[in-house]
Coordinates of C-alpha atoms and ligand atoms in Angstrom, one line a residue:
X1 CA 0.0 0.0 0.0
X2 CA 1.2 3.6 -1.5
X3 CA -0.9 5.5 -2.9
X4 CA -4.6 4.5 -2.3
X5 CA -8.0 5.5 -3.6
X6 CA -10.8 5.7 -1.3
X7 CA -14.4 5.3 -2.5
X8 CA -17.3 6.4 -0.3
X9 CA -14.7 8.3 1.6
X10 CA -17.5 10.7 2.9
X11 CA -19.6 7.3 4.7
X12 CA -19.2 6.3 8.6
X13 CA -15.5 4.0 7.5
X14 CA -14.7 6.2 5.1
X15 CA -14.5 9.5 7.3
X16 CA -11.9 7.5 10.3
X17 CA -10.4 5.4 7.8
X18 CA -9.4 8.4 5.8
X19 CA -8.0 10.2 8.8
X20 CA -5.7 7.4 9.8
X21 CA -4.2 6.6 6.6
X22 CA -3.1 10.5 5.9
X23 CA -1.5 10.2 9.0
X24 CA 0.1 7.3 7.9
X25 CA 0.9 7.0 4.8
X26 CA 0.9 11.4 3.9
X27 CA -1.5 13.4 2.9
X28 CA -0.8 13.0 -1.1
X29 CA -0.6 9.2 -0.8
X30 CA -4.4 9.3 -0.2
X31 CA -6.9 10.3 -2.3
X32 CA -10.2 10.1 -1.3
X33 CA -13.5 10.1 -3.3
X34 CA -17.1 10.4 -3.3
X35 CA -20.4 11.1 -4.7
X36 CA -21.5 14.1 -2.7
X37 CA -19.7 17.4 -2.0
X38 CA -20.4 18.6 1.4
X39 CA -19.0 21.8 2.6
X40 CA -17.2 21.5 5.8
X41 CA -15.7 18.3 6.0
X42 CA -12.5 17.4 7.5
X43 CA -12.1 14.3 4.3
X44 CA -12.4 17.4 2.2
X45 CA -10.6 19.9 4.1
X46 CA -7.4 18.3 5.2
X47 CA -6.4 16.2 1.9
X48 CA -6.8 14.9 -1.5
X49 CA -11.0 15.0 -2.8
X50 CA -12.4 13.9 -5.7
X51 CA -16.0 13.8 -6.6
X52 CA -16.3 9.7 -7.9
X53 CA -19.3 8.3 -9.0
X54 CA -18.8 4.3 -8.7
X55 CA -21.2 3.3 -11.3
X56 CA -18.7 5.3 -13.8
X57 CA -15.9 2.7 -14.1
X58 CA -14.1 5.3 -16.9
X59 CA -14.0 8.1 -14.1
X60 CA -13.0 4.9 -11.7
X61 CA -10.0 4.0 -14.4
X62 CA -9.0 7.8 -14.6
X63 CA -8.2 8.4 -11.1
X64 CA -6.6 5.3 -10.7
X65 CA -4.2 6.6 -13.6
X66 CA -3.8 10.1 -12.5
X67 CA -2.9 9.5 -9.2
X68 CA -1.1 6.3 -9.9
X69 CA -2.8 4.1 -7.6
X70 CA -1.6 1.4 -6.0
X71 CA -4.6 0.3 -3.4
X72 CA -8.3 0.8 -3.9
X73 CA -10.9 0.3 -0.7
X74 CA -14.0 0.6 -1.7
X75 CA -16.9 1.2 0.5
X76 CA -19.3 3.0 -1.5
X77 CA -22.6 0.9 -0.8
X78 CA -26.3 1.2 1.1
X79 CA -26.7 0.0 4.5
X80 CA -28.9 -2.8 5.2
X81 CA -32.4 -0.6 6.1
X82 CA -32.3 2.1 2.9
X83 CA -31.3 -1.2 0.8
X84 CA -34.8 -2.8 1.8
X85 CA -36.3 0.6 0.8
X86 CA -34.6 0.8 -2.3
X87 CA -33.7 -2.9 -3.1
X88 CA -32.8 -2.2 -6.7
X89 CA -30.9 1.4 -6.6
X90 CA -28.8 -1.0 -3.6
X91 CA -27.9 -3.9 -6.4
X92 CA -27.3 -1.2 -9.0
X93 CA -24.8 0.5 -6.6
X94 CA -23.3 -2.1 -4.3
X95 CA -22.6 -4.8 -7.1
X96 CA -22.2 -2.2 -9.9
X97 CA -19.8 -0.6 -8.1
X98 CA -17.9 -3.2 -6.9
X99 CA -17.7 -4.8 -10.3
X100 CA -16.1 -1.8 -11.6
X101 CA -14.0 -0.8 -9.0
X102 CA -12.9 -5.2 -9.2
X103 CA -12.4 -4.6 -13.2
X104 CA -10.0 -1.7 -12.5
X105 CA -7.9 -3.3 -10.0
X106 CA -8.1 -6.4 -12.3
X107 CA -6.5 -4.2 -15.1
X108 CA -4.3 -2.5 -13.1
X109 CA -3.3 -5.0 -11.3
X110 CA -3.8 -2.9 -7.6
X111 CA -4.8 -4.4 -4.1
X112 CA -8.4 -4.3 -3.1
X113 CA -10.1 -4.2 -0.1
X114 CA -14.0 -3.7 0.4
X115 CA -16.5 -4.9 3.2
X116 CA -18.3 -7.5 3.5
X117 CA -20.9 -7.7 6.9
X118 CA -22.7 -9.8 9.6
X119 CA -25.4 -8.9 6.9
X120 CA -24.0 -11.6 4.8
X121 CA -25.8 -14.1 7.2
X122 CA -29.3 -15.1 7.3
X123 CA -31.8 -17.0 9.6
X124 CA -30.5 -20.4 8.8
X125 CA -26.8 -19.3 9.9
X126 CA -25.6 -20.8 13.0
X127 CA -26.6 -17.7 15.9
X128 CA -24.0 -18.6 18.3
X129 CA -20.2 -18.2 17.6
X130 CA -21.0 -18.3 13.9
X131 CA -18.3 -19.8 11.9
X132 CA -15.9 -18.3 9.4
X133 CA -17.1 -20.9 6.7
X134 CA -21.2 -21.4 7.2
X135 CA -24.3 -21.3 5.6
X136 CA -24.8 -17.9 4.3
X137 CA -28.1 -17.5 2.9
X138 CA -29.3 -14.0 4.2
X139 CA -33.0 -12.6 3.2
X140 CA -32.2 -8.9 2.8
X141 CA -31.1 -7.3 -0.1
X142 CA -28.3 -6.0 1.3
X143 CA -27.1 -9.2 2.6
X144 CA -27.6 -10.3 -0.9
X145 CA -25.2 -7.5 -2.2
X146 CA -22.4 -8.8 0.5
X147 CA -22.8 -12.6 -0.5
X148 CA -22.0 -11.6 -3.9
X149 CA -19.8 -9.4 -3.3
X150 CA -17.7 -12.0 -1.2
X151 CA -18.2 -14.8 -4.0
X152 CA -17.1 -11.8 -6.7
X153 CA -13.9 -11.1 -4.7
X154 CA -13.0 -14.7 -4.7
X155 CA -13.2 -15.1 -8.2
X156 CA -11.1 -12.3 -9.1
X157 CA -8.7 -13.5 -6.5
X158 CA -8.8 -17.2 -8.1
X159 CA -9.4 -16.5 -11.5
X160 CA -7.3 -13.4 -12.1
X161 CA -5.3 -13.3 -9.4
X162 CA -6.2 -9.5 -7.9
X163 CA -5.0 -9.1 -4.1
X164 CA -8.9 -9.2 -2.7
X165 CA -9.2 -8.9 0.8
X166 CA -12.6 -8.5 2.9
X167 CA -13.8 -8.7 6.6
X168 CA -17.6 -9.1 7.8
X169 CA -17.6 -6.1 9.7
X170 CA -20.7 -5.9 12.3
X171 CA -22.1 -2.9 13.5
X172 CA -19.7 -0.1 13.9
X173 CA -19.8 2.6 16.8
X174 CA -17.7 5.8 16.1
X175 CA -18.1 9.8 17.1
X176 CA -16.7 11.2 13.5
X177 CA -19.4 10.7 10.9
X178 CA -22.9 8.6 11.2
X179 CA -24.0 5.7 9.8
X180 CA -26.7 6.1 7.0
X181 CA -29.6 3.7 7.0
X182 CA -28.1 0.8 9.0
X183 CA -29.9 -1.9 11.4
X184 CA -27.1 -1.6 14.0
X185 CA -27.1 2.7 13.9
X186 CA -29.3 2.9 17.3
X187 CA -26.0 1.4 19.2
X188 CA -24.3 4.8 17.7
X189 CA -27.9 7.0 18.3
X190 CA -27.6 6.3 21.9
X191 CA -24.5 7.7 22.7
X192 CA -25.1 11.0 20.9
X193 CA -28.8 11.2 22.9
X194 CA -27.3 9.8 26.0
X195 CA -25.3 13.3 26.4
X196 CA -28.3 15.3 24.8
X197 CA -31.5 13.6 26.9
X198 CA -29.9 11.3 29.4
X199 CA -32.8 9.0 28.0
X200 CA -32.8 7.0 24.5
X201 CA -35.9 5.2 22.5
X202 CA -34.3 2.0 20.9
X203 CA -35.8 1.1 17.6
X204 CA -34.3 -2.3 18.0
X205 CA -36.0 -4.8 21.0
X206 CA -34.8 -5.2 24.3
X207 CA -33.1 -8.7 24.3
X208 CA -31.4 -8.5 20.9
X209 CA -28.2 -9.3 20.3
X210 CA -25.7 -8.2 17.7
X211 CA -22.3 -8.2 17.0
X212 CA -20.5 -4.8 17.1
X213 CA -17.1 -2.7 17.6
X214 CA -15.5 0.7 17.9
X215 CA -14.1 2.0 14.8
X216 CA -10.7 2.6 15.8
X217 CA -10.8 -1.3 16.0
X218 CA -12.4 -1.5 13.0
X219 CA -10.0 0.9 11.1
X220 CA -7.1 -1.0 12.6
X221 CA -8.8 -4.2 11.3
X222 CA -8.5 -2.9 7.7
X223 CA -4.8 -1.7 8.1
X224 CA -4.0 -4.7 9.6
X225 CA -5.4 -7.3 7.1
X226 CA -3.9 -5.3 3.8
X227 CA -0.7 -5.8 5.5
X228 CA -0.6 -9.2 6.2
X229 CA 1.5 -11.5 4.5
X230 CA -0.1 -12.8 1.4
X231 CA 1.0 -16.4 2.2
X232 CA -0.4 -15.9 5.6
X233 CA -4.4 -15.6 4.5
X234 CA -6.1 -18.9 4.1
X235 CA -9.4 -17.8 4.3
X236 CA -10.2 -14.1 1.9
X237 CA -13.2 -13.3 1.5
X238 CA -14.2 -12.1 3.7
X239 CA -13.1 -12.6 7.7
X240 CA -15.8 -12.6 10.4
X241 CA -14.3 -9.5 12.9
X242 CA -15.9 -8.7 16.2
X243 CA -15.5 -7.2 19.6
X244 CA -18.8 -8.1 21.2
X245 CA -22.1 -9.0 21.4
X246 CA -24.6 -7.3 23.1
X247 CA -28.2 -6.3 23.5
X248 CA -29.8 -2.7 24.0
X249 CA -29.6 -2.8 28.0
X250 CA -26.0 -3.5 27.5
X251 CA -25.4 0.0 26.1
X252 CA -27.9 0.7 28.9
X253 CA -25.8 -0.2 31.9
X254 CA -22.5 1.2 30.1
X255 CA -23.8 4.4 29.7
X256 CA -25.2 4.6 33.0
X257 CA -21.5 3.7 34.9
X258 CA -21.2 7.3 33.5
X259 CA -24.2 9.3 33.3
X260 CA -26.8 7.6 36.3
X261 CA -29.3 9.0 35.2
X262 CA -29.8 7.9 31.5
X263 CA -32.8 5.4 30.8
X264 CA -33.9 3.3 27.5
X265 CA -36.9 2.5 26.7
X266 CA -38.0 0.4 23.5
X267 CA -40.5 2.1 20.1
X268 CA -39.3 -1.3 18.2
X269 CA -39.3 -0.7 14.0
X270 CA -40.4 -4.4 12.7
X271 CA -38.4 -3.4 9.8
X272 CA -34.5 -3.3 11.4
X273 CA -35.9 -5.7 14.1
X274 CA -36.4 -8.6 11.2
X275 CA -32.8 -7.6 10.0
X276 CA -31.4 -7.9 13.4
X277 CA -33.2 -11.3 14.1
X278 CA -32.1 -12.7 10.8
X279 CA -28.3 -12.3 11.8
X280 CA -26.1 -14.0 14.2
X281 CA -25.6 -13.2 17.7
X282 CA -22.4 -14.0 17.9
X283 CA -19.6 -14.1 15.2
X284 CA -16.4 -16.5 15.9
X285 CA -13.4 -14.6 14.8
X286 CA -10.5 -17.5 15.4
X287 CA -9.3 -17.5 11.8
X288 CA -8.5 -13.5 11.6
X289 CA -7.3 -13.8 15.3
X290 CA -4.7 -16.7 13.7
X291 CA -4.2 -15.3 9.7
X292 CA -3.6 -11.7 10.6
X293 CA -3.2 -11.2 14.5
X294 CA -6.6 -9.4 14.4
X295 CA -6.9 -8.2 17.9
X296 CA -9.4 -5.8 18.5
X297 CA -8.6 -3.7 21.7
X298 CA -12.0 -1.6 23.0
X299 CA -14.3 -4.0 25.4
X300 CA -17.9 -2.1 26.1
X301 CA -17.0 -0.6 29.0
X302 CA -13.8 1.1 27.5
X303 CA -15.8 2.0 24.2
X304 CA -18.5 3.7 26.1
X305 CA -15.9 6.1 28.3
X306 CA -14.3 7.0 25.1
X307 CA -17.4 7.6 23.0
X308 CA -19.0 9.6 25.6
X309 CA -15.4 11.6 26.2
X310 CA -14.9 12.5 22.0
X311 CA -18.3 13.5 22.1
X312 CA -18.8 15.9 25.2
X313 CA -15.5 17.0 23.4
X314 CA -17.1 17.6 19.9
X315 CA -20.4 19.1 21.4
X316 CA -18.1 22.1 22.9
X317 CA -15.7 22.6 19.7
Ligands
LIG401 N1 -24.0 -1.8 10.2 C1 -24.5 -2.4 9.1 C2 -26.0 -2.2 8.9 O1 -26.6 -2.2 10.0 C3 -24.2 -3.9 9.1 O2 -23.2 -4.1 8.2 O3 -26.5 -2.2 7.9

């Protein structure tokens, strides 16, 4: 990894990830992309921006040639709930994209990364300490997107031999930018009304498990696994990652360690609620523990504090 082109730089990943590999890798070794424009945004402000519409593969090709692009990660894609809205705009987008994004790196012969999710499971998965190699066979259309997406990554990794590396991220906590139409975004939600109400209505039920993790973690994760010995990956597409499993009232207690006072109560959409039952509870995450030392390093407890911290901070700047 040199120089490396970010697609849907602007989204929740996007925002951190872009952050963290300026800092590493130097400001003009980074060029991040996306299909809006906004104003005031640090992605714009403190680097490389290009507007990149994924579903162009030309304008894909042309900043991988002017910028001489080494790495692509692409992350343009709906979230699980807008997909279910807009089933068809989410294959368009999601596997259009990633097809041409795959068909440049294929030509240019770069690395790729994108993500896959816990979305890529369905009701017939195993719930508890789901496997890295299961029955995937999820009934939404974004987990429909991922499963492709992981098959179409294999492919270009076994047929043409492009770099393709993926993990199943599940849902992500972070203070930077919000998630957009995701099943896991009330675990983010309660955090910012936490410090804003001291109360929170979850749209997800009370007993409801799901897989998630702080971003720092999950930007780690990415670093990480694109740096990993080649010979070292036996499994690719894509690696279950995790740092815990937890319900609504989890988040609950966490918050209220900090502020006492803070209460949850439950306004349940049956929408995000059929997501979250169709996916695991659980994800086991041995193989990218053993193929890539993936070692994530926030527990709940030490999430909350920090969450609650960046975002008292961000509230007064
Ligand atoms: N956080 C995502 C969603 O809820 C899961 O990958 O859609």
């Amino acid at each position: 990894m040199k120089t490396i082109l970010i697609t849907g730089a602007l989204g929740q990943i996007g925002t951190a990830l872009t952050a963290r590999l300026r800092e590493k890798f130097g400001v003009d070794h980074v060029i991040a992309t996306d299909i809006q424009r906004p104003e005031n945004s640090t992605v714009v402000e403190n680097g490389i921006f290009e507007y990149l519409d994924v579903t162009d593969q030309l304008a894909v090709e042309q900043l991988v040639e002017k910028y001489q692009i080494d790495t692509i990660i692409h992350l343009a894609a709906l979230l699980s709930a807008v997909a279910e809205e807009k089933p068809q705009l989410a294959w368009e987008l999601n596997m259009g994209g990633l097809m041409n994004a795959l068909e440049v790196a294929r030509i240019h012969d770069l690395k790729f990364f994108t993500p896959s999710s816990i979305g890529a499971f369905g009701p017939q998965t195993p719930k508890v300490q789901t496997p890295q190699v299961t029955l995937q066979r999820p009934t939404t259309m974004y987990g429909v997107t991922k499963v492709s997406g992981e098959l179409l990554c294999d492919y270009y990794f076994q047929k043409f031999g492009v770099d393709t590396r993926s993990v199943r991220f599940p849902g992500l906590i972070s203070y930077e930018a919000l998630p957009g139409g995701g099943t896991t975004d009330y675990a983010v939600d309660i955090y910012y009304e936490a410090l804003k109400k001291q109360a929170y209505t979850s749209f997800i039920d009370k007993g409801t498990y799901m897989d998630m993790m702080y971003m720092p973690d999950a930007v780690d994760a990415i670093i990480r696994l694109m740096e990993a010995p080649s010979e070292n990956l036996i499994h690719r597409n894509a690696f279950n990652v995790s740092a815990m499993s937890v319900r609504p009232e989890d988040f609950e207690k966490a918050i209220q360690a900090h502020i006492p006072e803070f209460s949850l109560d439950f306004e349940v959409d049956p929408i995000r609620q059929a997501i979250a039952e169709s996916w695991p509870n659980s994800i086991d995450t041995i193989q990218a523990r053993k193929e890539w030392d993936f070692s994530p390093e926030y527990t709940l407890e030490k999430m909350t504090a920090d969450m609650l911290e960046k975002l008292k901070e961000k509230s007064l700047s």
